Amino acid sequence: MEDWSDCLDVAVQIALRAGQVVQSAVKQEKQVSSKSTPTDLVTEADHQVEELIISTLREKYPSHRFIGEESSAAGVKCELTDHPTWIIDPIDGTCNFVHSFPMVAVSIGFAVRRELELGVIYHCFDGTLYTARRGHGAFCNGVRLQVSKEKDVSKALILTEIGAKRDPATLDIFLGNMKKMLSAPTHGVRIIGSSTLALCHIASGAAEAYYQYGLHCWDIAAAAVIIREAGGHVMDTTGGPLDLMSRRVVAAGTRQIADYVVKQLQPINYGRDDTDP
Ligand code: IPD
């Protein structure tokens, strides 16, 4: 197996620098606009942080490729090939960032031959750093992470995120899915406004499962490595292998809870990152 430890070290340094930019930007007035829908927000800071991350990585690794949330929104093709590729969300939880709601992260994933190799997620408000490299474990501020071993869904805490579509038909399915999770019954359902940080809570064992329709490859890439290295499962909402570009995911500490969630879900079609605008 190739050793990508230098890439992990570089990603950590860049995530910390990017996090500092986010920390100072959160205190300033924000220039907010919207992208795919009125609730899909972007700020100047998202662009600034993505530019910082990509230009620093490009200088270090000129042959590598990049998928970034804001570059993709600007029309750069979102394509995962066999080439070493960095997958970046400069500010995950942009709506939280706009409101200074303290759940905002920088997420940097890295894939080679379409296999996710490493992930770094930095929580910009509390300074928590999640890191993982395939085959080498997952860590939170240097302490090894372990997913929840709970198999009984009636003792599970479930996380999800809403996604950008708010038309009545989509909301009916979204609320129907949430109703099924609540009436299992589970201990509860939580929405924190940041897919990457919610997924980190699966890795740390603070919650048992996560599901979402409508997130993007840059929301999943780093977190998938962190969850898998913490002993968890990350998959398609049908229960099959994760398709990074499919805009849907189920993650869980145990296969039993993942299977339960998969069986409950009614799909919401968000298209794909690699084909749809
Ligand atoms: C979004 C957030 C949100 C989730 C969306 C993500 P962004 O990322 O994680 O909670 O519902 O699906 O795309 O736009 O804030 O980077």
mmCIF file with all atom_site columns, N, CA, C and O and ligand atoms in Angstrom, residues 35 40-41 69 89 91-95 161-164 193-196 212 214-216 218-219, ligand 1:
data_model
loop_
_atom_site.group_PDB
_atom_site.id
_atom_site.type_symbol
_atom_site.label_atom_id
_atom_site.label_alt_id
_atom_site.label_comp_id
_atom_site.label_asym_id
_atom_site.label_entity_id
_atom_site.label_seq_id
_atom_site.pdbx_PDB_ins_code
_atom_site.Cartn_x
_atom_site.Cartn_y
_atom_site.Cartn_z
_atom_site.occupancy
_atom_site.B_iso_or_equiv
_atom_site.pdbx_formal_charge
_atom_site.auth_seq_id
_atom_site.auth_comp_id
_atom_site.auth_asym_id
_atom_site.auth_atom_id
_atom_site.pdbx_PDB_model_num
ATOM   1   N N  . LYS A 1 35  ? -26.785 29.741 -4.172 1.00 0.00 ? 35  LYS A N  1
ATOM   2   C CA . LYS A 1 35  ? -26.323 28.973 -5.342 1.00 0.00 ? 35  LYS A CA 1
ATOM   3   C C  . LYS A 1 35  ? -27.505 28.235 -5.973 1.00 0.00 ? 35  LYS A C  1
ATOM   4   O O  . LYS A 1 35  ? -28.345 28.830 -6.596 1.00 0.00 ? 35  LYS A O  1
ATOM   5   N N  . ASP A 1 40  ? -29.291 27.453 -0.326 1.00 0.00 ? 40  ASP A N  1
ATOM   6   C CA . ASP A 1 40  ? -27.941 26.919 -0.559 1.00 0.00 ? 40  ASP A CA 1
ATOM   7   C C  . ASP A 1 40  ? -26.993 28.121 -0.577 1.00 0.00 ? 40  ASP A C  1
ATOM   8   O O  . ASP A 1 40  ? -26.807 28.765 -1.601 1.00 0.00 ? 40  ASP A O  1
ATOM   9   N N  . LEU A 1 41  ? -26.421 28.442 0.591  1.00 0.00 ? 41  LEU A N  1
ATOM   10  C CA . LEU A 1 41  ? -25.710 29.720 0.753  1.00 0.00 ? 41  LEU A CA 1
ATOM   11  C C  . LEU A 1 41  ? -24.218 29.620 0.452  1.00 0.00 ? 41  LEU A C  1
ATOM   12  O O  . LEU A 1 41  ? -23.607 28.559 0.600  1.00 0.00 ? 41  LEU A O  1
ATOM   13  N N  . GLU A 1 69  ? -15.934 22.519 -3.468 1.00 0.00 ? 69  GLU A N  1
ATOM   14  C CA . GLU A 1 69  ? -17.346 22.908 -3.499 1.00 0.00 ? 69  GLU A CA 1
ATOM   15  C C  . GLU A 1 69  ? -17.564 24.156 -4.349 1.00 0.00 ? 69  GLU A C  1
ATOM   16  O O  . GLU A 1 69  ? -18.436 24.178 -5.214 1.00 0.00 ? 69  GLU A O  1
ATOM   17  N N  . ASP A 1 89  ? -14.227 20.731 1.071  1.00 0.00 ? 89  ASP A N  1
ATOM   18  C CA . ASP A 1 89  ? -15.313 21.633 1.456  1.00 0.00 ? 89  ASP A CA 1
ATOM   19  C C  . ASP A 1 89  ? -14.685 22.722 2.319  1.00 0.00 ? 89  ASP A C  1
ATOM   20  O O  . ASP A 1 89  ? -14.306 22.471 3.468  1.00 0.00 ? 89  ASP A O  1
ATOM   21  N N  . ILE A 1 91  ? -15.864 25.527 3.725  1.00 0.00 ? 91  ILE A N  1
ATOM   22  C CA . ILE A 1 91  ? -16.661 25.842 4.928  1.00 0.00 ? 91  ILE A CA 1
ATOM   23  C C  . ILE A 1 91  ? -17.892 24.941 4.875  1.00 0.00 ? 91  ILE A C  1
ATOM   24  O O  . ILE A 1 91  ? -18.817 25.184 4.095  1.00 0.00 ? 91  ILE A O  1
ATOM   25  N N  . ASP A 1 92  ? -17.881 23.888 5.655  1.00 0.00 ? 92  ASP A N  1
ATOM   26  C CA . ASP A 1 92  ? -19.081 23.049 5.728  1.00 0.00 ? 92  ASP A CA 1
ATOM   27  C C  . ASP A 1 92  ? -19.935 23.566 6.883  1.00 0.00 ? 92  ASP A C  1
ATOM   28  O O  . ASP A 1 92  ? -19.452 23.703 8.006  1.00 0.00 ? 92  ASP A O  1
ATOM   29  N N  . GLY A 1 93  ? -21.201 23.839 6.523  1.00 0.00 ? 93  GLY A N  1
ATOM   30  C CA . GLY A 1 93  ? -22.071 24.499 7.487  1.00 0.00 ? 93  GLY A CA 1
ATOM   31  C C  . GLY A 1 93  ? -22.075 25.993 7.187  1.00 0.00 ? 93  GLY A C  1
ATOM   32  O O  . GLY A 1 93  ? -22.000 26.821 8.108  1.00 0.00 ? 93  GLY A O  1
ATOM   33  N N  . THR A 1 94  ? -22.172 26.343 5.909  1.00 0.00 ? 94  THR A N  1
ATOM   34  C CA . THR A 1 94  ? -22.122 27.770 5.540  1.00 0.00 ? 94  THR A CA 1
ATOM   35  C C  . THR A 1 94  ? -23.272 28.539 6.179  1.00 0.00 ? 94  THR A C  1
ATOM   36  O O  . THR A 1 94  ? -23.094 29.666 6.649  1.00 0.00 ? 94  THR A O  1
ATOM   37  N N  . CYS A 1 95  ? -24.458 27.928 6.234  1.00 0.00 ? 95  CYS A N  1
ATOM   38  C CA . CYS A 1 95  ? -25.602 28.612 6.862  1.00 0.00 ? 95  CYS A CA 1
ATOM   39  C C  . CYS A 1 95  ? -25.292 28.871 8.344  1.00 0.00 ? 95  CYS A C  1
ATOM   40  O O  . CYS A 1 95  ? -25.558 29.962 8.865  1.00 0.00 ? 95  CYS A O  1
ATOM   41  N N  . GLU A 1 161 ? -29.335 15.565 7.935  1.00 0.00 ? 161 GLU A N  1
ATOM   42  C CA . GLU A 1 161 ? -29.314 16.968 7.516  1.00 0.00 ? 161 GLU A CA 1
ATOM   43  C C  . GLU A 1 161 ? -30.424 17.167 6.489  1.00 0.00 ? 161 GLU A C  1
ATOM   44  O O  . GLU A 1 161 ? -30.883 16.212 5.864  1.00 0.00 ? 161 GLU A O  1
ATOM   45  N N  . ILE A 1 162 ? -30.818 18.415 6.294  1.00 0.00 ? 162 ILE A N  1
ATOM   46  C CA . ILE A 1 162 ? -32.043 18.660 5.533  1.00 0.00 ? 162 ILE A CA 1
ATOM   47  C C  . ILE A 1 162 ? -31.811 18.675 4.024  1.00 0.00 ? 162 ILE A C  1
ATOM   48  O O  . ILE A 1 162 ? -32.645 18.229 3.264  1.00 0.00 ? 162 ILE A O  1
ATOM   49  N N  . GLY A 1 163 ? -30.693 19.195 3.566  1.00 0.00 ? 163 GLY A N  1
ATOM   50  C CA . GLY A 1 163 ? -30.502 19.321 2.112  1.00 0.00 ? 163 GLY A CA 1
ATOM   51  C C  . GLY A 1 163 ? -31.121 20.619 1.628  1.00 0.00 ? 163 GLY A C  1
ATOM   52  O O  . GLY A 1 163 ? -31.893 21.277 2.344  1.00 0.00 ? 163 GLY A O  1
ATOM   53  N N  . ALA A 1 164 ? -30.787 21.018 0.401  1.00 0.00 ? 164 ALA A N  1
ATOM   54  C CA . ALA A 1 164 ? -31.158 22.364 -0.070 1.00 0.00 ? 164 ALA A CA 1
ATOM   55  C C  . ALA A 1 164 ? -32.573 22.463 -0.647 1.00 0.00 ? 164 ALA A C  1
ATOM   56  O O  . ALA A 1 164 ? -33.133 23.544 -0.726 1.00 0.00 ? 164 ALA A O  1
ATOM   57  N N  . GLY A 1 193 ? -26.655 20.983 11.173 1.00 0.00 ? 193 GLY A N  1
ATOM   58  C CA . GLY A 1 193 ? -26.332 21.969 10.137 1.00 0.00 ? 193 GLY A CA 1
ATOM   59  C C  . GLY A 1 193 ? -24.962 21.829 9.511  1.00 0.00 ? 193 GLY A C  1
ATOM   60  O O  . GLY A 1 193 ? -24.538 22.718 8.764  1.00 0.00 ? 193 GLY A O  1
ATOM   61  N N  . SER A 1 194 ? -24.286 20.734 9.787  1.00 0.00 ? 194 SER A N  1
ATOM   62  C CA . SER A 1 194 ? -22.994 20.467 9.137  1.00 0.00 ? 194 SER A CA 1
ATOM   63  C C  . SER A 1 194 ? -22.877 18.963 8.933  1.00 0.00 ? 194 SER A C  1
ATOM   64  O O  . SER A 1 194 ? -22.752 18.198 9.908  1.00 0.00 ? 194 SER A O  1
ATOM   65  N N  . SER A 1 195 ? -22.932 18.536 7.675  1.00 0.00 ? 195 SER A N  1
ATOM   66  C CA . SER A 1 195 ? -22.857 17.097 7.385  1.00 0.00 ? 195 SER A CA 1
ATOM   67  C C  . SER A 1 195 ? -21.546 16.507 7.892  1.00 0.00 ? 195 SER A C  1
ATOM   68  O O  . SER A 1 195 ? -21.519 15.417 8.459  1.00 0.00 ? 195 SER A O  1
ATOM   69  N N  . THR A 1 196 ? -20.446 17.243 7.673  1.00 0.00 ? 196 THR A N  1
ATOM   70  C CA . THR A 1 196 ? -19.143 16.657 8.019  1.00 0.00 ? 196 THR A CA 1
ATOM   71  C C  . THR A 1 196 ? -19.016 16.464 9.534  1.00 0.00 ? 196 THR A C  1
ATOM   72  O O  . THR A 1 196 ? -18.523 15.432 9.984  1.00 0.00 ? 196 THR A O  1
ATOM   73  N N  . GLN A 1 212 ? -28.557 10.868 4.830  1.00 0.00 ? 212 GLN A N  1
ATOM   74  C CA . GLN A 1 212 ? -28.923 12.118 4.150  1.00 0.00 ? 212 GLN A CA 1
ATOM   75  C C  . GLN A 1 212 ? -29.035 11.918 2.643  1.00 0.00 ? 212 GLN A C  1
ATOM   76  O O  . GLN A 1 212 ? -28.260 11.193 2.029  1.00 0.00 ? 212 GLN A O  1
ATOM   77  N N  . GLY A 1 214 ? -28.942 14.563 -0.621 1.00 0.00 ? 214 GLY A N  1
ATOM   78  C CA . GLY A 1 214 ? -28.707 15.950 -1.008 1.00 0.00 ? 214 GLY A CA 1
ATOM   79  C C  . GLY A 1 214 ? -27.354 16.500 -0.620 1.00 0.00 ? 214 GLY A C  1
ATOM   80  O O  . GLY A 1 214 ? -27.053 17.646 -0.939 1.00 0.00 ? 214 GLY A O  1
ATOM   81  N N  . LEU A 1 215 ? -26.557 15.719 0.092  1.00 0.00 ? 215 LEU A N  1
ATOM   82  C CA . LEU A 1 215 ? -25.209 16.216 0.376  1.00 0.00 ? 215 LEU A CA 1
ATOM   83  C C  . LEU A 1 215 ? -24.321 15.970 -0.847 1.00 0.00 ? 215 LEU A C  1
ATOM   84  O O  . LEU A 1 215 ? -24.778 15.429 -1.857 1.00 0.00 ? 215 LEU A O  1
ATOM   85  N N  . HIS A 1 216 ? -23.069 16.377 -0.780 1.00 0.00 ? 216 HIS A N  1
ATOM   86  C CA . HIS A 1 216 ? -22.164 16.304 -1.933 1.00 0.00 ? 216 HIS A CA 1
ATOM   87  C C  . HIS A 1 216 ? -20.925 15.477 -1.579 1.00 0.00 ? 216 HIS A C  1
ATOM   88  O O  . HIS A 1 216 ? -20.662 15.216 -0.401 1.00 0.00 ? 216 HIS A O  1
ATOM   89  N N  . TRP A 1 218 ? -17.935 16.379 -1.406 1.00 0.00 ? 218 TRP A N  1
ATOM   90  C CA . TRP A 1 218 ? -17.026 17.066 -0.472 1.00 0.00 ? 218 TRP A CA 1
ATOM   91  C C  . TRP A 1 218 ? -17.562 17.033 0.954  1.00 0.00 ? 218 TRP A C  1
ATOM   92  O O  . TRP A 1 218 ? -16.840 17.350 1.886  1.00 0.00 ? 218 TRP A O  1
ATOM   93  N N  . ASP A 1 219 ? -18.826 16.684 1.146  1.00 0.00 ? 219 ASP A N  1
ATOM   94  C CA . ASP A 1 219 ? -19.351 16.508 2.506  1.00 0.00 ? 219 ASP A CA 1
ATOM   95  C C  . ASP A 1 219 ? -19.019 15.115 3.044  1.00 0.00 ? 219 ASP A C  1
ATOM   96  O O  . ASP A 1 219 ? -19.029 14.900 4.261  1.00 0.00 ? 219 ASP A O  1
HETATM 97  C C1 . IPD B 2 .   ? -24.078 21.622 3.578  1.00 0.00 ? 1   IPD B C1 1
HETATM 98  C C2 . IPD B 2 .   ? -24.257 21.361 5.056  1.00 0.00 ? 1   IPD B C2 1
HETATM 99  C C3 . IPD B 2 .   ? -25.707 21.046 5.327  1.00 0.00 ? 1   IPD B C3 1
HETATM 100 C C4 . IPD B 2 .   ? -26.199 19.856 4.507  1.00 0.00 ? 1   IPD B C4 1
HETATM 101 C C5 . IPD B 2 .   ? -25.920 20.075 3.037  1.00 0.00 ? 1   IPD B C5 1
HETATM 102 C C6 . IPD B 2 .   ? -24.439 20.354 2.828  1.00 0.00 ? 1   IPD B C6 1
HETATM 103 P P1 . IPD B 2 .   ? -22.302 23.501 2.978  1.00 0.00 ? 1   IPD B P1 1
HETATM 104 O O1 . IPD B 2 .   ? -22.755 21.960 3.260  1.00 0.00 ? 1   IPD B O1 1
HETATM 105 O O2 . IPD B 2 .   ? -23.435 20.343 5.485  1.00 0.00 ? 1   IPD B O2 1
HETATM 106 O O3 . IPD B 2 .   ? -25.892 20.768 6.676  1.00 0.00 ? 1   IPD B O3 1
HETATM 107 O O4 . IPD B 2 .   ? -27.567 19.698 4.684  1.00 0.00 ? 1   IPD B O4 1
HETATM 108 O O5 . IPD B 2 .   ? -26.301 18.935 2.309  1.00 0.00 ? 1   IPD B O5 1
HETATM 109 O O6 . IPD B 2 .   ? -24.160 20.495 1.450  1.00 0.00 ? 1   IPD B O6 1
HETATM 110 O O7 . IPD B 2 .   ? -23.078 23.984 1.792  1.00 0.00 ? 1   IPD B O7 1
HETATM 111 O O8 . IPD B 2 .   ? -22.628 24.262 4.205  1.00 0.00 ? 1   IPD B O8 1
HETATM 112 O O9 . IPD B 2 .   ? -20.846 23.357 2.685  1.00 0.00 ? 1   IPD B O9 1
#
